Structures are given as C-alpha cells and as structure tokens.
Amino acid sequence: AGLRPFLPPPLATSEVRNASAHGVLQLTLHAASYTWQFVPVAGQTFRDSGSAACVGATPRPTSLPPSPTPRPSFTTSVALSPILREE
C-alpha cells in the first residue's frame, strides 16, 4: 500500500519527514530519557535515529528502599495418589 503525503507544511520543530519508506519505529525507554530508531523494511534505505531526555522526568533512585520486615510464610503439602477404577 502506498503512503499518504504530508499535507500541511512542516512545523518549525520538525527534524525530518519521510512519506515513501515503510518500516517500524523502535522506541527504547530509559529512566529519564528515550531513544528511537526508524528501521525500514528490506530494500528501503531511509533511516533515522536519535535520543532525548524526558520532559519533567524525575530520575529514579539507583538503589531500592529497604524491604519491609518479612512476614512468616507457610507451606502446605498435599500428597495425591491416583485412584484406579475398573469398569
């Protein structure tokens, strides 16, 4: 299937536009940033990639807070045996 052309003129914040390549946009999310890569289908050559910080992102702590006091755990075992019936 063909791709539709871009109708309005590009915005001032546009970096690149392509209306002829089929492909997949691969996004990778990080704690306070992301990366992207446009991967074209076989036989097409348009590519684009980049990275940026998340707007208003609060960095996550690098270590986890201490775990709450562990609660006792209980284990129950049940032995099952087959019942053979002749009919």
C-alpha positions as a printed NumPy array, in Angstrom:
array([[  0.   ,   0.   ,   0.   ],
       [  1.176,   3.478,  -0.76 ],
       [  1.82 ,   6.05 ,   1.909],
       [ -0.097,   9.309,   2.101],
       [  1.815,  12.556,   1.552],
       [  2.189,  15.15 ,   4.295],
       [ -0.439,  17.823,   3.661],
       [  0.441,  20.783,   5.892],
       [  3.882,  22.343,   5.669],
       [  6.341,  21.054,   8.296],
       [  6.363,  22.652,  11.718],
       [  9.417,  24.611,  12.785],
       [ 10.155,  21.839,  15.306],
       [ 10.149,  19.094,  12.636],
       [ 13.522,  17.482,  12.121],
       [ 12.785,  15.016,   9.328],
       [  9.769,  13.665,   7.458],
       [  9.532,  10.787,   5.007],
       [  6.401,   9.698,   3.155],
       [  7.946,   6.992,   0.995],
       [  9.508,   4.4  ,   3.348],
       [  7.642,   1.637,   5.137],
       [  9.152,   0.479,   8.424],
       [  8.943,   0.318,  12.186],
       [  9.695,   2.944,  14.806],
       [ 11.599,   1.269,  17.635],
       [ 11.386,   3.159,  20.952],
       [ 13.534,   2.325,  23.962],
       [ 12.527,   3.903,  27.261],
       [ 15.064,   4.676,  29.982],
       [ 14.574,   6.137,  33.483],
       [ 14.802,   9.781,  32.345],
       [ 15.307,   9.556,  28.566],
       [ 14.386,   7.634,  25.438],
       [ 15.961,   6.597,  22.162],
       [ 14.309,   5.933,  18.825],
       [ 15.266,   4.317,  15.569],
       [ 13.275,   4.048,  12.356],
       [ 14.016,   0.641,  10.839],
       [ 12.941,   0.388,   7.17 ],
       [ 11.602,  -2.746,   5.54 ],
       [ 14.024,  -4.738,   3.398],
       [ 15.019,  -2.922,   0.234],
       [ 14.371,   0.603,   1.557],
       [ 17.142,   2.863,   2.756],
       [ 15.582,   5.711,   4.768],
       [ 16.779,   5.617,   8.375],
       [ 16.537,   7.961,  11.327],
       [ 17.522,   7.676,  14.973],
       [ 18.116,   9.818,  17.998],
       [ 17.637,  10.272,  21.709],
       [ 16.224,  12.861,  24.084],
       [ 15.582,  13.488,  27.75 ],
       [ 12.041,  13.093,  29.058],
       [ 10.45 ,  16.46 ,  29.807],
       [  9.834,  16.886,  33.518],
       [ 11.34 ,  13.496,  34.299],
       [ 12.321,  12.804,  37.863],
       [ 15.322,  10.488,  37.958],
       [ 14.664,   7.207,  39.717],
       [ 16.832,   6.218,  42.65 ],
       [ 19.654,   3.894,  41.734],
       [ 19.025,   1.686,  44.764],
       [ 15.802,   0.291,  46.115],
       [ 14.498,   1.255,  49.542],
       [ 14.835,  -1.382,  52.256],
       [ 12.279,  -4.148,  52.103],
       [  9.603,  -4.291,  54.797],
       [ 10.045,  -6.813,  57.587],
       [  9.422, -10.243,  56.097],
       [  6.26 , -11.982,  57.195],
       [  6.311, -15.635,  58.132],
       [  5.384, -17.9  ,  55.285],
       [  3.53 , -21.165,  55.451],
       [  3.809, -24.134,  53.16 ],
       [  1.153, -26.769,  52.786],
       [  1.809, -30.081,  51.099],
       [ -0.786, -32.458,  49.781],
       [  0.082, -35.938,  48.563],
       [ -2.067, -37.131,  45.685],
       [ -2.291, -40.687,  44.521],
       [ -4.171, -41.987,  41.524],
       [ -7.319, -43.998,  42.018],
       [ -7.68 , -46.773,  39.5  ],
       [-11.148, -47.984,  38.747],
       [-12.103, -50.832,  36.54 ],
       [-15.387, -50.592,  34.76 ]])
